[in-house]
C-alpha positions as a LaTeX table, in Angstrom:
\begin{tabular}{lrrr}
\hline
Residue & $x$ (\AA) & $y$ (\AA) & $z$ (\AA) \\
\hline
Met1 & $-3.41$ & $-34.86$ & 13.50 \\
Ser2 & $-6.12$ & $-34.26$ & 16.09 \\
Ala3 & $-7.91$ & $-30.90$ & 16.49 \\
His4 & $-6.27$ & $-30.57$ & 19.83 \\
Glu5 & $-2.84$ & $-30.68$ & 18.57 \\
Asn6 & $-1.00$ & $-27.44$ & 18.01 \\
Ile7 & $-0.97$ & $-27.41$ & 14.23 \\
Thr8 & 1.14 & $-24.29$ & 13.97 \\
Asp9 & 3.96 & $-26.54$ & 15.17 \\
Asn10 & 6.68 & $-24.54$ & 16.89 \\
Gly11 & 9.21 & $-26.61$ & 15.00 \\
Leu12 & 8.31 & $-24.98$ & 11.66 \\
Leu13 & 10.80 & $-22.56$ & 10.20 \\
Arg14 & 10.33 & $-20.80$ & 6.82 \\
Phe15 & 13.58 & $-19.46$ & 5.44 \\
Met16 & 14.84 & $-18.31$ & 2.06 \\
Thr17 & 18.12 & $-18.25$ & 0.27 \\
Cys18 & 19.20 & $-15.20$ & $-1.76$ \\
Gly19 & 22.31 & $-13.94$ & $-3.29$ \\
Ser20 & 24.01 & $-13.05$ & $-6.58$ \\
Val21 & 23.96 & $-15.21$ & $-9.72$ \\
Asp22 & 25.93 & $-18.38$ & $-9.24$ \\
Asp23 & 26.74 & $-17.76$ & $-5.55$ \\
Gly24 & 25.63 & $-21.44$ & $-5.01$ \\
Lys25 & 22.02 & $-20.94$ & $-3.62$ \\
Ser26 & 20.64 & $-24.08$ & $-5.35$ \\
Thr27 & 23.69 & $-26.12$ & $-4.37$ \\
Leu28 & 23.34 & $-24.98$ & $-0.73$ \\
Ile29 & 19.71 & $-26.19$ & $-0.59$ \\
Gly30 & 20.56 & $-29.45$ & $-2.46$ \\
Arg31 & 23.36 & $-30.11$ & 0.02 \\
Leu32 & 21.08 & $-29.52$ & 2.90 \\
Leu33 & 18.53 & $-31.95$ & 1.52 \\
Tyr34 & 21.33 & $-34.46$ & 0.76 \\
Asp35 & 23.05 & $-34.28$ & 4.19 \\
Thr36 & 19.82 & $-34.42$ & 6.03 \\
Lys37 & 18.86 & $-37.59$ & 3.99 \\
Thr38 & 15.52 & $-36.04$ & 2.64 \\
Ile39 & 16.14 & $-36.80$ & $-1.06$ \\
Leu40 & 13.97 & $-39.65$ & $-2.46$ \\
Ala41 & 16.01 & $-42.38$ & $-4.15$ \\
Asp42 & 14.41 & $-41.86$ & $-7.63$ \\
Thr43 & 15.12 & $-38.11$ & $-7.46$ \\
Leu44 & 18.82 & $-38.77$ & $-6.56$ \\
Asn45 & 18.95 & $-41.27$ & $-9.38$ \\
Ala46 & 17.53 & $-38.83$ & $-11.91$ \\
Ile47 & 20.04 & $-35.99$ & $-10.94$ \\
Glu48 & 22.98 & $-38.45$ & $-10.92$ \\
Lys49 & 22.03 & $-39.36$ & $-14.57$ \\
Thr50 & 21.82 & $-35.69$ & $-15.61$ \\
Ser51 & 25.11 & $-34.84$ & $-13.86$ \\
Ala52 & 26.74 & $-37.79$ & $-15.67$ \\
Lys53 & 25.37 & $-36.60$ & $-19.05$ \\
Arg54 & 27.01 & $-33.18$ & $-18.38$ \\
Gly55 & 30.33 & $-34.90$ & $-17.81$ \\
Met56 & 30.47 & $-34.18$ & $-14.10$ \\
Glu57 & 32.24 & $-36.51$ & $-11.72$ \\
Ala58 & 30.22 & $-35.47$ & $-8.71$ \\
Val59 & 26.46 & $-35.18$ & $-8.33$ \\
Asp60 & 25.21 & $-31.68$ & $-9.30$ \\
Leu61 & 22.91 & $-31.12$ & $-6.18$ \\
Ser62 & 21.72 & $-27.75$ & $-7.59$ \\
Leu63 & 19.45 & $-29.82$ & $-9.96$ \\
Leu64 & 17.29 & $-30.58$ & $-7.01$ \\
Thr65 & 15.84 & $-27.10$ & $-6.86$ \\
Asp66 & 16.09 & $-25.81$ & $-10.42$ \\
Gly67 & 12.77 & $-27.43$ & $-11.23$ \\
Leu68 & 11.92 & $-25.55$ & $-14.48$ \\
Gln69 & 13.33 & $-27.09$ & $-17.75$ \\
Ala70 & 14.64 & $-23.67$ & $-18.72$ \\
Glu71 & 16.45 & $-23.32$ & $-15.43$ \\
Arg72 & 18.08 & $-26.69$ & $-15.75$ \\
Glu73 & 19.19 & $-26.00$ & $-19.32$ \\
Gln74 & 20.67 & $-22.45$ & $-18.42$ \\
Gly75 & 21.83 & $-23.53$ & $-14.96$ \\
Ile76 & 19.97 & $-20.46$ & $-13.35$ \\
Thr77 & 17.05 & $-20.04$ & $-11.02$ \\
Ile78 & 13.96 & $-18.13$ & $-12.47$ \\
Asp79 & 11.03 & $-18.81$ & $-10.36$ \\
Val80 & 10.74 & $-19.21$ & $-6.56$ \\
Ala81 & 11.39 & $-22.94$ & $-5.79$ \\
Tyr82 & 9.88 & $-24.26$ & $-2.58$ \\
Arg83 & 11.31 & $-27.42$ & $-0.85$ \\
Tyr84 & 10.36 & $-29.15$ & 2.39 \\
Phe85 & 12.54 & $-31.12$ & 4.74 \\
Ser86 & 12.63 & $-32.00$ & 8.43 \\
Thr87 & 15.45 & $-33.05$ & 10.80 \\
Gly88 & 13.45 & $-34.93$ & 13.36 \\
Thr89 & 13.38 & $-31.99$ & 15.61 \\
Arg90 & 12.14 & $-29.30$ & 13.24 \\
Lys91 & 10.19 & $-28.88$ & 9.93 \\
Tyr92 & 11.52 & $-26.53$ & 7.25 \\
Ile93 & 10.09 & $-24.76$ & 4.27 \\
Ile94 & 12.85 & $-23.48$ & 2.01 \\
Ala95 & 12.28 & $-20.71$ & $-0.66$ \\
Asp96 & 15.03 & $-20.53$ & $-3.22$ \\
Ala97 & 14.63 & $-17.02$ & $-4.64$ \\
Pro98 & 16.07 & $-15.89$ & $-8.00$ \\
Gly99 & 19.13 & $-13.69$ & $-7.83$ \\
His100 & 18.55 & $-11.59$ & $-11.11$ \\
Glu101 & 17.37 & $-7.99$ & $-10.86$ \\
Gln102 & 14.40 & $-8.58$ & $-13.23$ \\
Tyr103 & 12.97 & $-11.12$ & $-10.79$ \\
Thr104 & 12.89 & $-8.67$ & $-7.76$ \\
Arg105 & 9.09 & $-9.22$ & $-7.49$ \\
Asn106 & 9.69 & $-13.03$ & $-7.13$ \\
Met107 & 12.06 & $-12.44$ & $-4.28$ \\
Val108 & 9.69 & $-10.10$ & $-2.46$ \\
Thr109 & 6.98 & $-12.76$ & $-2.76$ \\
Ala110 & 9.27 & $-15.34$ & $-1.20$ \\
Ala111 & 10.65 & $-12.98$ & 1.45 \\
Ser112 & 7.23 & $-11.95$ & 2.68 \\
Thr113 & 6.59 & $-15.18$ & 4.53 \\
Ala114 & 10.23 & $-16.01$ & 5.60 \\
Asp115 & 11.40 & $-16.02$ & 9.24 \\
Leu116 & 15.07 & $-16.24$ & 8.22 \\
Ala117 & 17.15 & $-15.22$ & 5.29 \\
Ile118 & 20.34 & $-16.77$ & 4.13 \\
Ile119 & 22.26 & $-14.23$ & 2.08 \\
Leu120 & 25.03 & $-15.97$ & 0.06 \\
Ile121 & 28.21 & $-14.20$ & $-0.79$ \\
Asp122 & 30.87 & $-15.69$ & $-3.14$ \\
Ala123 & 34.12 & $-15.69$ & $-1.18$ \\
Arg124 & 36.10 & $-14.86$ & $-4.39$ \\
Arg125 & 33.84 & $-11.79$ & $-5.20$ \\
Gly126 & 32.94 & $-10.33$ & $-1.80$ \\
Val127 & 29.90 & $-7.90$ & $-1.36$ \\
Leu128 & 28.31 & $-7.26$ & $-4.77$ \\
Thr129 & 25.49 & $-5.01$ & $-5.89$ \\
Gln130 & 23.01 & $-7.91$ & $-5.77$ \\
Thr131 & 24.10 & $-8.59$ & $-2.15$ \\
Arg132 & 23.21 & $-5.10$ & $-1.27$ \\
Arg133 & 19.89 & $-5.30$ & $-3.02$ \\
His134 & 18.98 & $-8.55$ & $-1.34$ \\
Ser135 & 19.91 & $-7.25$ & 1.99 \\
Tyr136 & 17.86 & $-4.20$ & 1.54 \\
Leu137 & 14.83 & $-6.35$ & 0.43 \\
Ala138 & 15.35 & $-8.66$ & 3.48 \\
His139 & 15.31 & $-5.49$ & 5.62 \\
Leu140 & 12.26 & $-4.10$ & 3.92 \\
Val141 & 10.00 & $-7.12$ & 4.35 \\
Asn142 & 11.14 & $-7.33$ & 7.96 \\
Ile143 & 12.69 & $-10.88$ & 8.08 \\
Pro144 & 13.79 & $-11.16$ & 11.80 \\
His145 & 16.86 & $-13.44$ & 11.38 \\
Val146 & 19.67 & $-13.05$ & 8.87 \\
Val147 & 22.50 & $-15.47$ & 8.11 \\
Val148 & 25.28 & $-14.13$ & 5.88 \\
Ala149 & 26.90 & $-17.21$ & 4.39 \\
Val150 & 30.30 & $-16.73$ & 2.73 \\
Asn151 & 30.26 & $-19.59$ & 0.30 \\
Lys152 & 32.96 & $-21.17$ & $-1.95$ \\
Met153 & 35.61 & $-20.87$ & 0.76 \\
Asp154 & 37.31 & $-23.83$ & $-0.83$ \\
Leu155 & 38.18 & $-21.62$ & $-3.77$ \\
Ile156 & 40.14 & $-19.17$ & $-1.65$ \\
Asp157 & 41.87 & $-21.94$ & 0.32 \\
Phe158 & 39.73 & $-21.38$ & 3.38 \\
Asp159 & 41.56 & $-18.06$ & 4.10 \\
Gln160 & 40.34 & $-16.54$ & 7.33 \\
Ala161 & 41.70 & $-13.13$ & 6.49 \\
Lys162 & 39.58 & $-12.91$ & 3.39 \\
Phe163 & 36.49 & $-14.06$ & 5.34 \\
Asp164 & 37.05 & $-11.42$ & 8.11 \\
Ala165 & 37.48 & $-8.72$ & 5.33 \\
Ile166 & 34.16 & $-9.66$ & 3.62 \\
Val167 & 32.32 & $-9.66$ & 7.17 \\
Ala168 & 33.84 & $-6.15$ & 7.90 \\
Asp169 & 32.84 & $-4.87$ & 4.39 \\
Tyr170 & 29.29 & $-6.15$ & 4.81 \\
Lys171 & 28.89 & $-4.75$ & 8.37 \\
Ala172 & 30.22 & $-1.30$ & 7.03 \\
Phe173 & 27.65 & $-1.47$ & 4.26 \\
Ile174 & 24.60 & $-2.15$ & 6.60 \\
Ala175 & 25.75 & 0.45 & 9.07 \\
Lys176 & 26.03 & 3.05 & 6.39 \\
Met177 & 22.54 & 2.23 & 4.96 \\
Gly178 & 20.83 & 1.84 & 8.32 \\
Leu179 & 19.87 & $-1.71$ & 7.49 \\
Phe180 & 19.04 & $-4.29$ & 10.36 \\
Asn181 & 19.52 & $-1.48$ & 12.89 \\
Asp182 & 16.48 & $-2.52$ & 14.96 \\
Gly183 & 18.26 & $-5.20$ & 16.89 \\
Arg184 & 17.70 & $-7.94$ & 14.41 \\
Asp185 & 19.89 & $-11.13$ & 14.71 \\
Ile186 & 22.63 & $-11.31$ & 12.06 \\
Gln187 & 25.18 & $-14.23$ & 11.97 \\
Phe188 & 28.18 & $-14.81$ & 9.60 \\
Ile189 & 29.31 & $-18.31$ & 8.55 \\
Pro190 & 32.28 & $-19.29$ & 6.25 \\
Met191 & 31.31 & $-22.43$ & 4.14 \\
Ser192 & 31.49 & $-24.53$ & 1.01 \\
Ala193 & 28.08 & $-25.83$ & $-0.08$ \\
Leu194 & 29.71 & $-27.93$ & $-2.75$ \\
Asn195 & 31.72 & $-29.95$ & $-0.24$ \\
Gly196 & 29.31 & $-29.50$ & 2.68 \\
Asp197 & 31.77 & $-27.58$ & 4.95 \\
Asn198 & 29.99 & $-25.91$ & 7.84 \\
Leu199 & 26.53 & $-26.79$ & 6.63 \\
Val200 & 25.55 & $-29.92$ & 8.58 \\
Asp201 & 28.96 & $-31.01$ & 9.87 \\
Arg202 & 31.76 & $-28.75$ & 11.12 \\
Ser203 & 34.58 & $-28.24$ & 8.57 \\
Glu204 & 37.99 & $-29.70$ & 9.22 \\
Ser205 & 39.52 & $-27.14$ & 6.84 \\
Met206 & 38.42 & $-24.22$ & 8.77 \\
Asn207 & 39.46 & $-24.96$ & 12.38 \\
Trp208 & 39.76 & $-21.24$ & 12.98 \\
Tyr209 & 35.95 & $-20.77$ & 12.85 \\
Gln210 & 34.45 & $-21.95$ & 16.14 \\
Gly211 & 30.85 & $-20.71$ & 15.59 \\
Pro212 & 27.78 & $-22.74$ & 14.78 \\
Thr213 & 27.14 & $-24.66$ & 11.51 \\
Leu214 & 24.35 & $-23.50$ & 9.28 \\
Leu215 & 22.07 & $-26.33$ & 10.45 \\
Asp216 & 22.92 & $-25.46$ & 14.05 \\
Leu217 & 21.62 & $-21.84$ & 13.43 \\
Leu218 & 18.46 & $-23.14$ & 11.56 \\
Glu219 & 17.69 & $-25.52$ & 14.48 \\
Ala220 & 18.13 & $-22.84$ & 17.06 \\
Ala221 & 16.36 & $-19.92$ & 15.33 \\
Pro222 & 13.15 & $-18.92$ & 17.12 \\
Ala223 & 9.88 & $-19.84$ & 15.53 \\
Ala224 & 7.76 & $-17.13$ & 14.00 \\
His225 & 5.74 & $-15.05$ & 16.54 \\
Ala226 & 7.81 & $-16.58$ & 19.40 \\
Gly227 & 8.93 & $-14.54$ & 22.32 \\
Arg228 & 6.75 & $-11.45$ & 22.02 \\
His229 & 3.24 & $-10.39$ & 22.75 \\
Glu230 & 1.07 & $-9.85$ & 19.63 \\
Ala231 & $-2.38$ & $-8.34$ & 19.48 \\
Phe232 & $-5.16$ & $-10.73$ & 18.45 \\
Arg233 & $-6.18$ & $-10.31$ & 14.84 \\
Phe234 & $-8.87$ & $-12.53$ & 13.23 \\
Pro235 & $-10.07$ & $-11.55$ & 9.73 \\
Val236 & $-13.38$ & $-13.39$ & 9.00 \\
Gln237 & $-13.27$ & $-15.46$ & 5.90 \\
Leu238 & $-16.66$ & $-17.20$ & 6.20 \\
Val239 & $-19.85$ & $-17.11$ & 8.32 \\
Cys240 & $-20.69$ & $-20.79$ & 8.91 \\
Arg241 & $-24.42$ & $-21.55$ & 9.16 \\
Pro242 & $-24.89$ & $-25.35$ & 8.83 \\
Gln243 & $-28.02$ & $-26.47$ & 6.88 \\
Asp244 & $-29.07$ & $-29.60$ & 8.76 \\
Ser245 & $-32.80$ & $-29.60$ & 9.85 \\
Ala246 & $-32.38$ & $-32.99$ & 11.55 \\
Asn247 & $-29.77$ & $-31.71$ & 14.05 \\
Pro248 & $-31.35$ & $-29.21$ & 16.60 \\
Asp249 & $-27.74$ & $-28.36$ & 17.79 \\
Leu250 & $-27.07$ & $-26.70$ & 14.49 \\
His251 & $-30.30$ & $-24.58$ & 14.21 \\
Asp252 & $-28.75$ & $-21.57$ & 15.83 \\
Tyr253 & $-25.17$ & $-22.34$ & 15.02 \\
Arg254 & $-23.29$ & $-19.31$ & 13.79 \\
Gly255 & $-19.59$ & $-19.73$ & 13.57 \\
Phe256 & $-17.04$ & $-17.12$ & 12.24 \\
Gln257 & $-14.31$ & $-18.94$ & 10.33 \\
Gly258 & $-10.84$ & $-17.62$ & 9.38 \\
Arg259 & $-7.06$ & $-17.85$ & 10.17 \\
Ile260 & $-5.64$ & $-16.16$ & 13.31 \\
Glu261 & $-3.06$ & $-13.79$ & 11.83 \\
Ser262 & $-1.53$ & $-13.02$ & 15.31 \\
Gly263 & $-2.31$ & $-13.45$ & 18.98 \\
Thr264 & $-4.40$ & $-16.06$ & 20.79 \\
Val265 & $-8.01$ & $-16.50$ & 21.70 \\
Lys266 & $-9.85$ & $-18.59$ & 24.30 \\
Val267 & $-13.34$ & $-18.98$ & 25.65 \\
Gly268 & $-14.47$ & $-15.99$ & 27.73 \\
Asp269 & $-12.25$ & $-13.31$ & 25.87 \\
Leu270 & $-14.07$ & $-10.05$ & 25.13 \\
Leu271 & $-13.88$ & $-9.32$ & 21.39 \\
Thr272 & $-14.80$ & $-6.37$ & 19.29 \\
Ala273 & $-16.14$ & $-6.80$ & 15.84 \\
Leu274 & $-14.85$ & $-4.25$ & 13.32 \\
Pro275 & $-16.05$ & $-2.22$ & 11.66 \\
Asn276 & $-19.21$ & $-2.09$ & 13.60 \\
Gly277 & $-17.60$ & $-1.85$ & 17.06 \\
Arg278 & $-19.99$ & $-4.30$ & 18.87 \\
Glu279 & $-18.57$ & $-6.40$ & 21.63 \\
Ser280 & $-19.18$ & $-10.08$ & 22.70 \\
Arg281 & $-17.55$ & $-12.75$ & 24.66 \\
Val282 & $-16.21$ & $-15.98$ & 23.04 \\
Lys283 & $-18.55$ & $-18.97$ & 23.62 \\
Ala284 & $-16.36$ & $-21.63$ & 21.94 \\
Val285 & $-13.23$ & $-21.97$ & 19.70 \\
Gln286 & $-13.30$ & $-24.92$ & 17.36 \\
Ile287 & $-11.19$ & $-26.75$ & 14.77 \\
Gly288 & $-13.05$ & $-29.34$ & 12.61 \\
Gly289 & $-16.12$ & $-29.14$ & 14.75 \\
Glu290 & $-14.26$ & $-29.97$ & 17.99 \\
Asp291 & $-13.85$ & $-27.47$ & 20.83 \\
Ile292 & $-10.18$ & $-26.54$ & 21.64 \\
Pro293 & $-8.99$ & $-24.74$ & 24.78 \\
Glu294 & $-7.16$ & $-21.98$ & 22.87 \\
Gly295 & $-6.77$ & $-20.74$ & 19.32 \\
Leu296 & $-3.09$ & $-19.98$ & 18.39 \\
Thr297 & $-1.48$ & $-17.79$ & 15.77 \\
Glu298 & $-1.66$ & $-19.31$ & 12.25 \\
Gln299 & $-4.39$ & $-21.74$ & 13.12 \\
Ser300 & $-7.57$ & $-21.79$ & 11.04 \\
Val301 & $-10.43$ & $-21.90$ & 13.52 \\
Thr302 & $-14.20$ & $-21.26$ & 14.00 \\
Ile303 & $-15.09$ & $-18.78$ & 16.72 \\
Leu304 & $-18.59$ & $-18.77$ & 18.24 \\
Leu305 & $-19.82$ & $-15.75$ & 20.15 \\
Glu306 & $-22.31$ & $-15.43$ & 23.04 \\
Asp307 & $-24.30$ & $-12.65$ & 21.25 \\
Glu308 & $-25.97$ & $-12.30$ & 17.83 \\
Ile309 & $-23.80$ & $-9.77$ & 16.03 \\
Asp310 & $-23.95$ & $-8.92$ & 12.38 \\
Ile311 & $-20.55$ & $-10.02$ & 11.07 \\
Ser312 & $-19.59$ & $-10.99$ & 7.51 \\
Arg313 & $-16.61$ & $-11.78$ & 5.36 \\
Gly314 & $-14.09$ & $-8.93$ & 5.47 \\
Asp315 & $-14.86$ & $-7.98$ & 9.06 \\
Met316 & $-12.18$ & $-8.44$ & 11.71 \\
Leu317 & $-12.48$ & $-9.75$ & 15.36 \\
Val318 & $-9.97$ & $-8.25$ & 17.75 \\
Lys319 & $-9.70$ & $-8.22$ & 21.51 \\
Ser320 & $-11.35$ & $-5.18$ & 23.16 \\
Gly321 & $-8.62$ & $-2.78$ & 24.14 \\
Glu322 & $-6.39$ & $-3.80$ & 21.25 \\
Val323 & $-8.34$ & $-2.22$ & 18.47 \\
Pro324 & $-6.14$ & $-1.22$ & 15.40 \\
Ala325 & $-6.40$ & 2.29 & 13.99 \\
Gln326 & $-9.14$ & 2.97 & 11.38 \\
Gln327 & $-7.39$ & 4.29 & 8.24 \\
Lys328 & $-9.00$ & 6.02 & 5.25 \\
Glu329 & $-5.59$ & 6.92 & 3.82 \\
Ile330 & $-2.47$ & 4.72 & 3.94 \\
Glu331 & 1.17 & 5.19 & 3.33 \\
Ala332 & 3.09 & 2.07 & 2.29 \\
Met333 & 6.16 & 0.68 & 0.67 \\
Leu334 & 4.91 & $-0.75$ & $-2.57$ \\
Cys335 & 6.56 & $-3.37$ & $-4.84$ \\
Trp336 & 5.06 & $-3.07$ & $-8.36$ \\
Leu337 & 4.62 & $-6.58$ & $-9.98$ \\
Ser338 & 2.90 & $-5.79$ & $-13.17$ \\
Glu339 & 4.36 & $-5.15$ & $-16.61$ \\
Thr340 & 1.68 & $-2.36$ & $-17.02$ \\
Pro341 & 3.01 & 0.69 & $-15.07$ \\
Leu342 & 1.23 & 2.18 & $-12.03$ \\
Ser343 & $-1.18$ & 4.85 & $-13.11$ \\
Pro344 & $-2.25$ & 7.82 & $-10.89$ \\
Ala345 & $-5.29$ & 8.22 & $-13.04$ \\
Arg346 & $-6.68$ & 4.71 & $-12.38$ \\
Thr347 & $-8.74$ & 3.27 & $-9.56$ \\
Tyr348 & $-7.30$ & 0.06 & $-8.02$ \\
Leu349 & $-8.71$ & $-2.54$ & $-5.64$ \\
Ile350 & $-6.72$ & $-3.13$ & $-2.50$ \\
Arg351 & $-7.18$ & $-6.46$ & $-0.65$ \\
His352 & $-6.13$ & $-6.29$ & 2.98 \\
Thr353 & $-6.59$ & $-9.67$ & 4.81 \\
Thr354 & $-10.18$ & $-10.60$ & 3.67 \\
Arg355 & $-11.40$ & $-7.09$ & 3.22 \\
Ser356 & $-11.34$ & $-5.34$ & $-0.29$ \\
Thr357 & $-11.75$ & $-1.58$ & $-1.02$ \\
Lys358 & $-11.37$ & 0.65 & $-3.99$ \\
Ala359 & $-8.30$ & 2.95 & $-3.83$ \\
Lys360 & $-6.68$ & 5.90 & $-5.72$ \\
Leu361 & $-3.07$ & 6.76 & $-5.65$ \\
Thr362 & $-2.45$ & 10.02 & $-3.80$ \\
Gly363 & 1.23 & 10.27 & $-4.77$ \\
Val364 & 4.65 & 8.60 & $-4.97$ \\
Ala365 & 6.94 & 10.09 & $-2.34$ \\
Phe366 & 10.03 & 8.41 & $-3.79$ \\
Lys367 & 11.35 & 5.40 & $-5.61$ \\
Val368 & 14.11 & 3.24 & $-4.19$ \\
Asp369 & 17.07 & 2.43 & $-6.38$ \\
Val370 & 17.41 & $-1.07$ & $-5.08$ \\
Asn371 & 21.10 & $-1.32$ & $-6.05$ \\
Ser372 & 22.32 & 1.75 & $-4.35$ \\
Gln373 & 19.38 & 2.16 & $-1.89$ \\
Glu374 & 19.06 & 5.84 & $-2.88$ \\
His375 & 15.67 & 7.58 & $-3.03$ \\
Val376 & 14.73 & 8.71 & $-6.57$ \\
Asp377 & 11.85 & 10.99 & $-7.61$ \\
Ala378 & 9.13 & 9.23 & $-9.56$ \\
Thr379 & 5.55 & 9.80 & $-10.56$ \\
Thr380 & 4.84 & 6.19 & $-11.77$ \\
Leu381 & 6.25 & 2.79 & $-11.19$ \\
Ala382 & 7.38 & $-0.06$ & $-13.59$ \\
Met383 & 7.64 & $-3.75$ & $-12.96$ \\
Asn384 & 10.04 & $-4.61$ & $-9.96$ \\
Asp385 & 10.07 & $-0.96$ & $-8.76$ \\
Ile386 & 9.78 & $-0.35$ & $-5.01$ \\
Ala387 & 8.47 & 2.95 & $-3.74$ \\
Lys388 & 6.92 & 4.78 & $-0.90$ \\
Val389 & 3.32 & 5.66 & $-1.98$ \\
Gly390 & 0.04 & 6.94 & $-0.56$ \\
Phe391 & $-3.42$ & 5.65 & $-1.30$ \\
Lys392 & $-6.85$ & 7.12 & $-0.59$ \\
Leu393 & $-9.42$ & 4.31 & 0.26 \\
Ala394 & $-13.16$ & 4.20 & $-0.46$ \\
His395 & $-13.68$ & 2.22 & 2.73 \\
Pro396 & $-11.55$ & 2.29 & 5.87 \\
Leu397 & $-9.19$ & $-0.51$ & 6.70 \\
Phe398 & $-8.19$ & $-1.71$ & 10.18 \\
Ala399 & $-4.48$ & $-2.21$ & 9.79 \\
Asp400 & $-1.29$ & $-2.51$ & 11.81 \\
Ala401 & 2.14 & $-1.30$ & 10.60 \\
Tyr402 & 3.91 & $-3.97$ & 8.77 \\
Ser403 & 6.90 & $-3.65$ & 11.08 \\
Val404 & 4.52 & $-4.57$ & 13.95 \\
Asn405 & 2.33 & $-7.22$ & 12.31 \\
Arg406 & 3.15 & $-8.77$ & 8.97 \\
Gly407 & $-0.28$ & $-10.38$ & 8.64 \\
Thr408 & $-2.29$ & $-7.19$ & 9.01 \\
Gly409 & 0.26 & $-4.83$ & 7.78 \\
Ala410 & 0.38 & $-6.29$ & 4.21 \\
Phe411 & $-1.88$ & $-5.83$ & 1.26 \\
Ile412 & $-2.14$ & $-6.63$ & $-2.46$ \\
Val413 & $-3.18$ & $-4.20$ & $-5.23$ \\
Ile414 & $-5.56$ & $-5.74$ & $-7.87$ \\
Asp415 & $-6.28$ & $-4.43$ & $-11.37$ \\
Glu416 & $-10.09$ & $-4.40$ & $-11.54$ \\
Ser417 & $-10.17$ & $-4.79$ & $-15.36$ \\
Asn418 & $-8.52$ & $-8.25$ & $-15.42$ \\
Asn419 & $-8.38$ & $-9.24$ & $-11.62$ \\
Asn420 & $-4.52$ & $-9.52$ & $-11.86$ \\
Thr421 & $-2.40$ & $-8.92$ & $-8.80$ \\
Val422 & $-0.31$ & $-5.96$ & $-9.70$ \\
Gly423 & 1.31 & $-4.78$ & $-6.51$ \\
Ala424 & 2.29 & $-5.84$ & $-2.99$ \\
Gly425 & 2.45 & $-3.33$ & $-0.16$ \\
Met426 & 3.62 & $-2.92$ & 3.40 \\
Ile427 & 1.85 & $-0.35$ & 5.50 \\
Leu428 & 4.06 & 2.22 & 7.25 \\
\hline
\end{tabular}
């Protein structure tokens, strides 16, 4: 791929599947991979043998994603399994998130980068507690597109009335809880992952459903960052000063390297360096040492400025006039990932983009009961808890609200004693 090619690739869609235990998430992904002909022959051979060993007549496609030995033996999903496939018109990254409550932290991790969520509902069981929990988490991490897939329609004889009842039940739940009330795109599909009904091909058993198939929806979903203006945000990861005395062109080379979290940048743009506030115009934007006309969201680029400005790792380049607020205290929704509870007495390290600062908890406003979505009083957090918290920071951060910019609105909490990541936060 050349440096001039758009490496963000508008065809890329990251999506995740989530739902209750045994709703058929892994089978759904296996069927998508199978029907789009992206399974390698040796992989298919291996799962055919395993399926035969279990006495199954048909191939168990869920084995494609249940990669851990423990998962295959128990027939459940524990870790987040990532799979890649393409259809010729689009590339996909799938995250198969675990459905069990004790793996809430795994699901939050998978959801944080997803552009679309497929929430599976078992047609026999309808909307369950876990369906509500996963819907709340998809809302919390700001996934812009949601597909509610009512699976196992074959087990209720493809009954339209039961499908319509489940859709009405789900709509009543999200209206009551105020979920996805910000104009987010929600679609409902009746399907059978086991047989492939309404996944890639339209189902002959459900002629009453005239909407798109699942693959139609995936193909048509807008790519991340599409269709809206986003402020330019460029956290600096590295200052590049090549050491080559034989090359006079590199003697004064000073490039700022990093990943464009949002927005675009081109030669001549006036940028402000944070935190020092100095301004300079862009002299060049490069990938792999070659000049490119414009740097785009999610590209990793080198930016050269016209003026000598003291910039180091952890600083941020933004367009002048689009400077984010400087915050010495932050409020955030925090998912606690560690088995060691959150302690108000301790000092933690917060890493926001490439910048790190020490932080103290100022208080827990409330904890969310993820099953009922009710707010509960709390002073500390245990593993998998989600709460609204406040932190006081040793050094200011330049952050956006997570609802506006997922890249600069997110942070992680690090335990200084062992360098473990113990929390993931979304700035309010």
